[in-house]
Amino acid sequence: HRRSGLARWITDTELGAGALVARVIVNRVWHFHMGRGIVGSIGDFGTQGDKPTHPALLEWLANDLVENGWHLKRLHKLILMSQAYQLSHEASRSSEKRDSTNRLLSHFNRRRMEAEIIRDNLLAVGGILDTTMYGPGTLDPSMQRRSIYFQVKRSQLVPFLRVFDWPDTLTSLGVRSTTTVSPQALVFMNNPQVYLCAEGLAKAIRPRLEESLGAAIRELYLRAYGRPPSDEDLRDGIGYLESHAGQLDEALVDYCLVLLSTNEFIYIP
């Protein structure tokens, strides 16, 4: 029973490694949602690693995980419904002066979605995501299934994912790097698949134009950003579409492309 014995030792909080394992997995889930772990060095809990910013919180979450049967879905829900996760990303001047790196979580850290999620979200909003599950993967970069179905071949990596910091597949990686470079904007402006998503989004909201331009723009913002447009957004959108009334279909696609190319689309607000 070597395998089952190892599993029991890993989760044994009294005589095994369970207490440490609980802290490590809680810290990784926290990092995934918050952009930074309670212990910054999520792969190093040793003496050379970072000290926890909120040690009592780390202990409480680890104990809660163990007491509730190690159910990770419950842990995800607990973090997502917390006040810390629902804070605004706008920082006050006093908190920026007191805690410039926001280690104490006075506001929510803006963070960009991972490369695979950006691509999947783009296809979903554009209405062209193929939700077929299972089956073999592919190397075709124009595939419309979820990014998990890409095969990994070191000499033929997916360009869209690479430009958004898709990690090296040769080594394990606890924390992904996040860069901001000009090719990322160029991909959204010139990639044929992104334009196809803009066309799909325009097609989906085209029937709302029969009601009014405002109704179409409200539907567009809800689909793209999950929020209604502000008065300024609405005014700008109506003004743009009215100025291109003679070529409304083309203008609507271009407008959708602009909204898909903004930071708001790829960053968690």
PDB file of C-alpha atoms in Angstrom:
ATOM      1  CA  HIS A   1       0.000   0.000   0.000  1.00  0.00           C
ATOM      2  CA  ARG A   2       2.830   2.405  -0.763  1.00  0.00           C
ATOM      3  CA  ARG A   3       0.710   4.785  -2.833  1.00  0.00           C
ATOM      4  CA  SER A   4      -2.208   4.960  -0.416  1.00  0.00           C
ATOM      5  CA  GLY A   5       0.283   5.259   2.451  1.00  0.00           C
ATOM      6  CA  LEU A   6       1.930   8.243   0.784  1.00  0.00           C
ATOM      7  CA  ALA A   7      -1.475   9.851   0.174  1.00  0.00           C
ATOM      8  CA  ARG A   8      -2.434   9.419   3.829  1.00  0.00           C
ATOM      9  CA  TRP A   9       0.902  10.860   4.983  1.00  0.00           C
ATOM     10  CA  ILE A  10       0.554  13.880   2.679  1.00  0.00           C
ATOM     11  CA  THR A  11      -2.862  14.754   4.158  1.00  0.00           C
ATOM     12  CA  ASP A  12      -2.118  13.777   7.775  1.00  0.00           C
ATOM     13  CA  THR A  13      -2.021  17.039   9.755  1.00  0.00           C
ATOM     14  CA  GLU A  14      -0.820  15.338  12.955  1.00  0.00           C
ATOM     15  CA  LEU A  15       1.981  12.967  11.947  1.00  0.00           C
ATOM     16  CA  GLY A  16       2.494  13.795   8.262  1.00  0.00           C
ATOM     17  CA  ALA A  17       2.852  16.752   5.928  1.00  0.00           C
ATOM     18  CA  GLY A  18      -0.832  17.737   5.968  1.00  0.00           C
ATOM     19  CA  ALA A  19      -0.400  21.019   7.821  1.00  0.00           C
ATOM     20  CA  LEU A  20       2.216  22.252   5.336  1.00  0.00           C
ATOM     21  CA  VAL A  21       0.319  20.942   2.313  1.00  0.00           C
ATOM     22  CA  ALA A  22      -2.831  22.760   3.440  1.00  0.00           C
ATOM     23  CA  ARG A  23      -0.944  26.049   3.738  1.00  0.00           C
ATOM     24  CA  VAL A  24       0.710  25.578   0.337  1.00  0.00           C
ATOM     25  CA  ILE A  25      -2.486  24.802  -1.594  1.00  0.00           C
ATOM     26  CA  VAL A  26      -4.400  27.593   0.158  1.00  0.00           C
ATOM     27  CA  ASN A  27      -1.627  30.019  -0.724  1.00  0.00           C
ATOM     28  CA  ARG A  28      -1.642  28.924  -4.376  1.00  0.00           C
ATOM     29  CA  VAL A  29      -5.410  29.319  -4.688  1.00  0.00           C
ATOM     30  CA  TRP A  30      -5.153  32.759  -3.032  1.00  0.00           C
ATOM     31  CA  HIS A  31      -2.411  33.711  -5.495  1.00  0.00           C
ATOM     32  CA  PHE A  32      -4.532  32.545  -8.433  1.00  0.00           C
ATOM     33  CA  HIS A  33      -7.413  34.839  -7.468  1.00  0.00           C
ATOM     34  CA  MET A  34      -5.532  37.769  -5.933  1.00  0.00           C
ATOM     35  CA  GLY A  35      -2.469  37.948  -8.140  1.00  0.00           C
ATOM     36  CA  ARG A  36      -0.141  37.503  -5.176  1.00  0.00           C
ATOM     37  CA  GLY A  37       0.035  34.831  -2.511  1.00  0.00           C
ATOM     38  CA  ILE A  38      -0.141  35.465   1.216  1.00  0.00           C
ATOM     39  CA  VAL A  39       3.380  34.057   0.977  1.00  0.00           C
ATOM     40  CA  GLY A  40       4.872  35.743  -2.084  1.00  0.00           C
ATOM     41  CA  SER A  41       7.262  32.880  -2.884  1.00  0.00           C
ATOM     42  CA  ILE A  42       4.533  30.306  -3.477  1.00  0.00           C
ATOM     43  CA  GLY A  43       7.082  27.630  -4.403  1.00  0.00           C
ATOM     44  CA  ASP A  44       9.280  28.210  -1.337  1.00  0.00           C
ATOM     45  CA  PHE A  45       7.889  28.017   2.191  1.00  0.00           C
ATOM     46  CA  GLY A  46      11.362  27.540   3.649  1.00  0.00           C
ATOM     47  CA  THR A  47      13.581  29.919   5.579  1.00  0.00           C
ATOM     48  CA  GLN A  48      14.720  31.622   2.357  1.00  0.00           C
ATOM     49  CA  GLY A  49      11.154  32.234   1.179  1.00  0.00           C
ATOM     50  CA  ASP A  50       9.020  35.314   1.805  1.00  0.00           C
ATOM     51  CA  LYS A  51       7.301  35.805   5.120  1.00  0.00           C
ATOM     52  CA  PRO A  52       3.484  35.718   5.018  1.00  0.00           C
ATOM     53  CA  THR A  53       1.824  39.122   4.929  1.00  0.00           C
ATOM     54  CA  HIS A  54      -1.211  37.797   6.836  1.00  0.00           C
ATOM     55  CA  PRO A  55      -0.064  34.717   8.802  1.00  0.00           C
ATOM     56  CA  ALA A  56      -3.284  34.445  10.824  1.00  0.00           C
ATOM     57  CA  LEU A  57      -5.341  34.440   7.620  1.00  0.00           C
ATOM     58  CA  LEU A  58      -3.139  31.732   6.113  1.00  0.00           C
ATOM     59  CA  GLU A  59      -3.577  29.554   9.195  1.00  0.00           C
ATOM     60  CA  TRP A  60      -7.333  30.113   9.310  1.00  0.00           C
ATOM     61  CA  LEU A  61      -7.808  29.221   5.630  1.00  0.00           C
ATOM     62  CA  ALA A  62      -5.613  26.124   5.972  1.00  0.00           C
ATOM     63  CA  ASN A  63      -7.551  24.919   9.027  1.00  0.00           C
ATOM     64  CA  ASP A  64     -10.857  25.631   7.295  1.00  0.00           C
ATOM     65  CA  LEU A  65      -9.754  23.604   4.265  1.00  0.00           C
ATOM     66  CA  VAL A  66      -8.823  20.588   6.389  1.00  0.00           C
ATOM     67  CA  GLU A  67     -11.935  20.772   8.582  1.00  0.00           C
ATOM     68  CA  ASN A  68     -14.155  20.806   5.503  1.00  0.00           C
ATOM     69  CA  GLY A  69     -12.719  17.721   3.864  1.00  0.00           C
ATOM     70  CA  TRP A  70     -10.108  19.401   1.650  1.00  0.00           C
ATOM     71  CA  HIS A  71     -12.842  20.606  -0.741  1.00  0.00           C
ATOM     72  CA  LEU A  72     -11.154  23.108  -3.066  1.00  0.00           C
ATOM     73  CA  LYS A  73     -14.415  24.251  -4.653  1.00  0.00           C
ATOM     74  CA  ARG A  74     -15.517  25.521  -1.240  1.00  0.00           C
ATOM     75  CA  LEU A  75     -12.169  27.324  -0.832  1.00  0.00           C
ATOM     76  CA  HIS A  76     -12.544  29.051  -4.208  1.00  0.00           C
ATOM     77  CA  LYS A  77     -16.043  30.202  -3.289  1.00  0.00           C
ATOM     78  CA  LEU A  78     -14.893  31.417   0.120  1.00  0.00           C
ATOM     79  CA  ILE A  79     -12.187  33.622  -1.412  1.00  0.00           C
ATOM     80  CA  LEU A  80     -14.373  34.935  -4.239  1.00  0.00           C
ATOM     81  CA  MET A  81     -17.104  35.971  -1.819  1.00  0.00           C
ATOM     82  CA  SER A  82     -14.694  37.649   0.590  1.00  0.00           C
ATOM     83  CA  GLN A  83     -14.553  41.409   1.044  1.00  0.00           C
ATOM     84  CA  ALA A  84     -10.870  41.340   0.068  1.00  0.00           C
ATOM     85  CA  TYR A  85     -11.674  39.960  -3.400  1.00  0.00           C
ATOM     86  CA  GLN A  86     -14.524  42.426  -3.937  1.00  0.00           C
ATOM     87  CA  LEU A  87     -12.488  45.532  -3.142  1.00  0.00           C
ATOM     88  CA  SER A  88     -12.156  48.223  -5.780  1.00  0.00           C
ATOM     89  CA  HIS A  89      -8.834  48.354  -7.618  1.00  0.00           C
ATOM     90  CA  GLU A  90      -8.645  52.121  -7.058  1.00  0.00           C
ATOM     91  CA  ALA A  91      -6.211  52.930  -4.270  1.00  0.00           C
ATOM     92  CA  SER A  92      -6.402  55.950  -2.000  1.00  0.00           C
ATOM     93  CA  ARG A  93      -3.427  58.287  -1.736  1.00  0.00           C
ATOM     94  CA  SER A  94      -2.875  57.381   1.904  1.00  0.00           C
ATOM     95  CA  SER A  95      -2.757  53.634   1.193  1.00  0.00           C
ATOM     96  CA  GLU A  96      -0.395  54.129  -1.761  1.00  0.00           C
ATOM     97  CA  LYS A  97       1.946  56.120   0.463  1.00  0.00           C
ATOM     98  CA  ARG A  98       1.722  53.665   3.344  1.00  0.00           C
ATOM     99  CA  ASP A  99       1.843  50.457   1.283  1.00  0.00           C
ATOM    100  CA  SER A 100       3.045  51.163  -2.268  1.00  0.00           C
ATOM    101  CA  THR A 101       3.137  47.472  -3.297  1.00  0.00           C
ATOM    102  CA  ASN A 102      -0.287  46.752  -1.747  1.00  0.00           C
ATOM    103  CA  ARG A 103       1.011  43.859   0.338  1.00  0.00           C
ATOM    104  CA  LEU A 104      -1.673  44.581   2.946  1.00  0.00           C
ATOM    105  CA  LEU A 105      -4.516  44.456   0.388  1.00  0.00           C
ATOM    106  CA  SER A 106      -6.043  47.880   0.895  1.00  0.00           C
ATOM    107  CA  HIS A 107      -7.394  47.544  -2.657  1.00  0.00           C
ATOM    108  CA  PHE A 108      -7.653  44.846  -5.300  1.00  0.00           C
ATOM    109  CA  ASN A 109      -4.571  44.256  -7.434  1.00  0.00           C
ATOM    110  CA  ARG A 110      -5.370  44.693 -11.123  1.00  0.00           C
ATOM    111  CA  ARG A 111      -4.109  41.668 -12.974  1.00  0.00           C
ATOM    112  CA  ARG A 112      -4.236  40.426 -16.514  1.00  0.00           C
ATOM    113  CA  MET A 113      -5.876  37.146 -17.366  1.00  0.00           C
ATOM    114  CA  GLU A 114      -3.693  34.255 -18.472  1.00  0.00           C
ATOM    115  CA  ALA A 115      -3.018  33.778 -22.177  1.00  0.00           C
ATOM    116  CA  GLU A 116      -5.339  30.777 -22.512  1.00  0.00           C
ATOM    117  CA  ILE A 117      -8.194  32.574 -20.753  1.00  0.00           C
ATOM    118  CA  ILE A 118      -7.775  35.682 -22.935  1.00  0.00           C
ATOM    119  CA  ARG A 119      -8.084  33.558 -26.054  1.00  0.00           C
ATOM    120  CA  ASP A 120     -10.997  31.456 -24.760  1.00  0.00           C
ATOM    121  CA  ASN A 121     -12.849  34.556 -23.577  1.00  0.00           C
ATOM    122  CA  LEU A 122     -12.315  36.197 -26.951  1.00  0.00           C
ATOM    123  CA  LEU A 123     -13.827  33.233 -28.780  1.00  0.00           C
ATOM    124  CA  ALA A 124     -16.733  33.002 -26.304  1.00  0.00           C
ATOM    125  CA  VAL A 125     -17.658  36.684 -26.551  1.00  0.00           C
ATOM    126  CA  GLY A 126     -17.371  36.488 -30.338  1.00  0.00           C
ATOM    127  CA  GLY A 127     -19.805  33.570 -30.348  1.00  0.00           C
ATOM    128  CA  ILE A 128     -17.458  31.241 -32.220  1.00  0.00           C
ATOM    129  CA  LEU A 129     -16.138  29.092 -29.353  1.00  0.00           C
ATOM    130  CA  ASP A 130     -16.457  25.377 -30.140  1.00  0.00           C
ATOM    131  CA  THR A 131     -17.482  23.803 -26.829  1.00  0.00           C
ATOM    132  CA  THR A 132     -16.891  20.216 -28.005  1.00  0.00           C
ATOM    133  CA  MET A 133     -15.227  18.280 -25.219  1.00  0.00           C
ATOM    134  CA  TYR A 134     -12.595  15.528 -25.331  1.00  0.00           C
ATOM    135  CA  GLY A 135     -10.788  14.173 -28.357  1.00  0.00           C
ATOM    136  CA  PRO A 136      -7.299  14.791 -29.735  1.00  0.00           C
ATOM    137  CA  GLY A 137      -5.523  18.114 -29.655  1.00  0.00           C
ATOM    138  CA  THR A 138      -4.174  20.107 -32.574  1.00  0.00           C
ATOM    139  CA  LEU A 139      -1.363  22.413 -33.619  1.00  0.00           C
ATOM    140  CA  ASP A 140      -3.665  24.574 -35.763  1.00  0.00           C
ATOM    141  CA  PRO A 141      -3.517  28.136 -34.300  1.00  0.00           C
ATOM    142  CA  SER A 142      -6.913  28.946 -35.858  1.00  0.00           C
ATOM    143  CA  MET A 143      -8.631  26.215 -33.858  1.00  0.00           C
ATOM    144  CA  GLN A 144     -11.829  27.440 -32.202  1.00  0.00           C
ATOM    145  CA  ARG A 145     -11.932  25.014 -29.285  1.00  0.00           C
ATOM    146  CA  ARG A 146     -10.636  25.885 -25.828  1.00  0.00           C
ATOM    147  CA  SER A 147      -6.897  26.448 -25.581  1.00  0.00           C
ATOM    148  CA  ILE A 148      -6.475  23.324 -23.476  1.00  0.00           C
ATOM    149  CA  TYR A 149      -6.837  21.333 -26.723  1.00  0.00           C
ATOM    150  CA  PHE A 150      -3.638  22.727 -28.229  1.00  0.00           C
ATOM    151  CA  GLN A 151      -0.856  20.217 -28.547  1.00  0.00           C
ATOM    152  CA  VAL A 152       2.483  21.376 -27.192  1.00  0.00           C
ATOM    153  CA  LYS A 153       5.358  21.215 -29.658  1.00  0.00           C
ATOM    154  CA  ARG A 154       8.396  23.264 -28.769  1.00  0.00           C
ATOM    155  CA  SER A 155       9.189  24.102 -32.401  1.00  0.00           C
ATOM    156  CA  GLN A 156       5.594  25.121 -33.199  1.00  0.00           C
ATOM    157  CA  LEU A 157       4.110  27.095 -30.307  1.00  0.00           C
ATOM    158  CA  VAL A 158       0.892  29.078 -30.710  1.00  0.00           C
ATOM    159  CA  PRO A 159       1.838  32.726 -31.541  1.00  0.00           C
ATOM    160  CA  PHE A 160      -1.218  34.278 -29.850  1.00  0.00           C
ATOM    161  CA  LEU A 161      -0.483  32.501 -26.563  1.00  0.00           C
ATOM    162  CA  ARG A 162       3.252  33.190 -26.706  1.00  0.00           C
ATOM    163  CA  VAL A 163       2.781  36.939 -27.035  1.00  0.00           C
ATOM    164  CA  PHE A 164       0.733  36.902 -23.819  1.00  0.00           C
ATOM    165  CA  ASP A 165       3.448  35.114 -21.823  1.00  0.00           C
ATOM    166  CA  TRP A 166       2.483  31.490 -22.324  1.00  0.00           C
ATOM    167  CA  PRO A 167       4.982  29.727 -20.026  1.00  0.00           C
ATOM    168  CA  ASP A 168       7.839  27.514 -21.097  1.00  0.00           C
ATOM    169  CA  THR A 169       6.603  23.917 -21.145  1.00  0.00           C
ATOM    170  CA  LEU A 170       9.982  22.421 -20.226  1.00  0.00           C
ATOM    171  CA  THR A 171       9.936  23.414 -16.557  1.00  0.00           C
ATOM    172  CA  SER A 172       7.320  23.852 -13.860  1.00  0.00           C
ATOM    173  CA  LEU A 173       6.335  27.427 -13.065  1.00  0.00           C
ATOM    174  CA  GLY A 174       4.615  28.631  -9.912  1.00  0.00           C
ATOM    175  CA  VAL A 175       4.181  32.271 -10.963  1.00  0.00           C
ATOM    176  CA  ARG A 176       3.716  33.415 -14.544  1.00  0.00           C
ATOM    177  CA  SER A 177       5.438  36.540 -15.767  1.00  0.00           C
ATOM    178  CA  THR A 178       3.267  39.383 -17.073  1.00  0.00           C
ATOM    179  CA  THR A 179       4.780  41.656 -19.691  1.00  0.00           C
ATOM    180  CA  THR A 180       3.306  44.607 -21.557  1.00  0.00           C
ATOM    181  CA  VAL A 181       4.748  44.861 -25.061  1.00  0.00           C
ATOM    182  CA  SER A 182       3.588  46.360 -28.353  1.00  0.00           C
ATOM    183  CA  PRO A 183       3.031  43.001 -30.152  1.00  0.00           C
ATOM    184  CA  GLN A 184       0.125  42.344 -27.787  1.00  0.00           C
ATOM    185  CA  ALA A 185      -1.758  45.361 -29.150  1.00  0.00           C
ATOM    186  CA  LEU A 186      -0.774  44.472 -32.717  1.00  0.00           C
ATOM    187  CA  VAL A 187      -2.206  40.970 -32.298  1.00  0.00           C
ATOM    188  CA  PHE A 188      -5.613  42.388 -31.409  1.00  0.00           C
ATOM    189  CA  MET A 189      -5.452  44.854 -34.271  1.00  0.00           C
ATOM    190  CA  ASN A 190      -4.302  42.473 -37.010  1.00  0.00           C
ATOM    191  CA  ASN A 191      -4.975  38.857 -36.044  1.00  0.00           C
ATOM    192  CA  PRO A 192      -7.560  37.270 -38.421  1.00  0.00           C
ATOM    193  CA  GLN A 193      -9.124  35.241 -35.608  1.00  0.00           C
ATOM    194  CA  VAL A 194      -9.613  38.354 -33.470  1.00  0.00           C
ATOM    195  CA  TYR A 195     -11.336  40.049 -36.418  1.00  0.00           C
ATOM    196  CA  LEU A 196     -13.517  36.972 -36.820  1.00  0.00           C
ATOM    197  CA  CYS A 197     -14.543  37.317 -33.168  1.00  0.00           C
ATOM    198  CA  ALA A 198     -15.398  40.993 -33.740  1.00  0.00           C
ATOM    199  CA  GLU A 199     -17.561  39.995 -36.697  1.00  0.00           C
ATOM    200  CA  GLY A 200     -19.292  37.363 -34.567  1.00  0.00           C
ATOM    201  CA  LEU A 201     -19.979  39.869 -31.796  1.00  0.00           C
ATOM    202  CA  ALA A 202     -21.336  42.406 -34.290  1.00  0.00           C
ATOM    203  CA  LYS A 203     -23.591  39.760 -35.794  1.00  0.00           C
ATOM    204  CA  ALA A 204     -24.931  38.823 -32.358  1.00  0.00           C
ATOM    205  CA  ILE A 205     -25.990  42.371 -31.484  1.00  0.00           C
ATOM    206  CA  ARG A 206     -27.109  43.355 -34.998  1.00  0.00           C
ATOM    207  CA  PRO A 207     -30.817  42.654 -34.210  1.00  0.00           C
ATOM    208  CA  ARG A 208     -30.670  45.188 -31.356  1.00  0.00           C
ATOM    209  CA  LEU A 209     -29.986  47.935 -33.893  1.00  0.00           C
ATOM    210  CA  GLU A 210     -33.606  47.631 -34.951  1.00  0.00           C
ATOM    211  CA  GLU A 211     -34.553  48.948 -31.494  1.00  0.00           C
ATOM    212  CA  SER A 212     -31.980  51.715 -31.249  1.00  0.00           C
ATOM    213  CA  LEU A 213     -28.256  52.389 -31.342  1.00  0.00           C
ATOM    214  CA  GLY A 214     -28.294  52.752 -27.562  1.00  0.00           C
ATOM    215  CA  ALA A 215     -29.835  49.290 -27.089  1.00  0.00           C
ATOM    216  CA  ALA A 216     -27.176  47.736 -29.332  1.00  0.00           C
ATOM    217  CA  ILE A 217     -24.334  49.427 -27.448  1.00  0.00           C
ATOM    218  CA  ARG A 218     -25.755  48.367 -24.076  1.00  0.00           C
ATOM    219  CA  GLU A 219     -25.936  44.770 -25.282  1.00  0.00           C
ATOM    220  CA  LEU A 220     -22.388  45.020 -26.637  1.00  0.00           C
ATOM    221  CA  TYR A 221     -20.956  46.256 -23.338  1.00  0.00           C
ATOM    222  CA  LEU A 222     -22.756  43.567 -21.372  1.00  0.00           C
ATOM    223  CA  ARG A 223     -21.358  40.862 -23.651  1.00  0.00           C
ATOM    224  CA  ALA A 224     -17.809  42.253 -23.798  1.00  0.00           C
ATOM    225  CA  TYR A 225     -17.310  43.648 -20.286  1.00  0.00           C
ATOM    226  CA  GLY A 226     -20.152  42.307 -18.190  1.00  0.00           C
ATOM    227  CA  ARG A 227     -21.281  45.819 -17.295  1.00  0.00           C
ATOM    228  CA  PRO A 228     -23.574  48.482 -18.757  1.00  0.00           C
ATOM    229  CA  PRO A 229     -21.919  51.389 -20.578  1.00  0.00           C
ATOM    230  CA  SER A 230     -21.419  54.682 -18.802  1.00  0.00           C
ATOM    231  CA  ASP A 231     -23.105  57.808 -20.146  1.00  0.00           C
ATOM    232  CA  GLU A 232     -19.838  58.776 -21.824  1.00  0.00           C
ATOM    233  CA  ASP A 233     -19.439  55.310 -23.361  1.00  0.00           C
ATOM    234  CA  LEU A 234     -22.983  55.462 -24.683  1.00  0.00           C
ATOM    235  CA  ARG A 235     -22.551  58.956 -26.096  1.00  0.00           C
ATOM    236  CA  ASP A 236     -19.279  58.086 -27.836  1.00  0.00           C
ATOM    237  CA  GLY A 237     -20.646  54.846 -29.270  1.00  0.00           C
ATOM    238  CA  ILE A 238     -23.821  56.421 -30.619  1.00  0.00           C
ATOM    239  CA  GLY A 239     -21.822  59.298 -32.087  1.00  0.00           C
ATOM    240  CA  TYR A 240     -19.439  56.938 -33.871  1.00  0.00           C
ATOM    241  CA  LEU A 241     -22.165  54.732 -35.339  1.00  0.00           C
ATOM    242  CA  GLU A 242     -24.268  57.715 -36.401  1.00  0.00           C
ATOM    243  CA  SER A 243     -21.294  59.226 -38.211  1.00  0.00           C
ATOM    244  CA  HIS A 244     -20.953  55.987 -40.227  1.00  0.00           C
ATOM    245  CA  ALA A 245     -24.645  55.422 -40.913  1.00  0.00           C
ATOM    246  CA  GLY A 246     -23.935  54.744 -44.588  1.00  0.00           C
ATOM    247  CA  GLN A 247     -21.630  51.839 -43.700  1.00  0.00           C
ATOM    248  CA  LEU A 248     -23.188  50.718 -40.449  1.00  0.00           C
ATOM    249  CA  ASP A 249     -22.305  47.026 -40.715  1.00  0.00           C
ATOM    250  CA  GLU A 250     -18.588  47.710 -41.264  1.00  0.00           C
ATOM    251  CA  ALA A 251     -18.573  50.405 -38.590  1.00  0.00           C
ATOM    252  CA  LEU A 252     -20.185  48.049 -36.078  1.00  0.00           C
ATOM    253  CA  VAL A 253     -17.502  45.411 -36.667  1.00  0.00           C
ATOM    254  CA  ASP A 254     -14.760  48.026 -36.231  1.00  0.00           C
ATOM    255  CA  TYR A 255     -16.431  49.276 -33.052  1.00  0.00           C
ATOM    256  CA  CYS A 256     -16.574  45.736 -31.679  1.00  0.00           C
ATOM    257  CA  LEU A 257     -12.897  45.253 -32.547  1.00  0.00           C
ATOM    258  CA  VAL A 258     -11.990  48.396 -30.597  1.00  0.00           C
ATOM    259  CA  LEU A 259     -13.869  47.198 -27.499  1.00  0.00           C
ATOM    260  CA  LEU A 260     -12.223  43.771 -27.669  1.00  0.00           C
ATOM    261  CA  SER A 261      -8.798  45.438 -27.907  1.00  0.00           C
ATOM    262  CA  THR A 262      -8.997  47.423 -24.670  1.00  0.00           C
ATOM    263  CA  ASN A 263      -7.297  46.691 -21.381  1.00  0.00           C
ATOM    264  CA  GLU A 264     -10.677  46.214 -19.725  1.00  0.00           C
ATOM    265  CA  PHE A 265     -11.271  43.129 -21.851  1.00  0.00           C
ATOM    266  CA  ILE A 266      -8.104  41.324 -20.752  1.00  0.00           C
ATOM    267  CA  TYR A 267      -7.757  42.592 -17.181  1.00  0.00           C
ATOM    268  CA  ILE A 268      -9.784  41.505 -14.172  1.00  0.00           C
ATOM    269  CA  PRO A 269     -11.399  44.746 -12.911  1.00  0.00           C
TER     270      PRO A 269
END
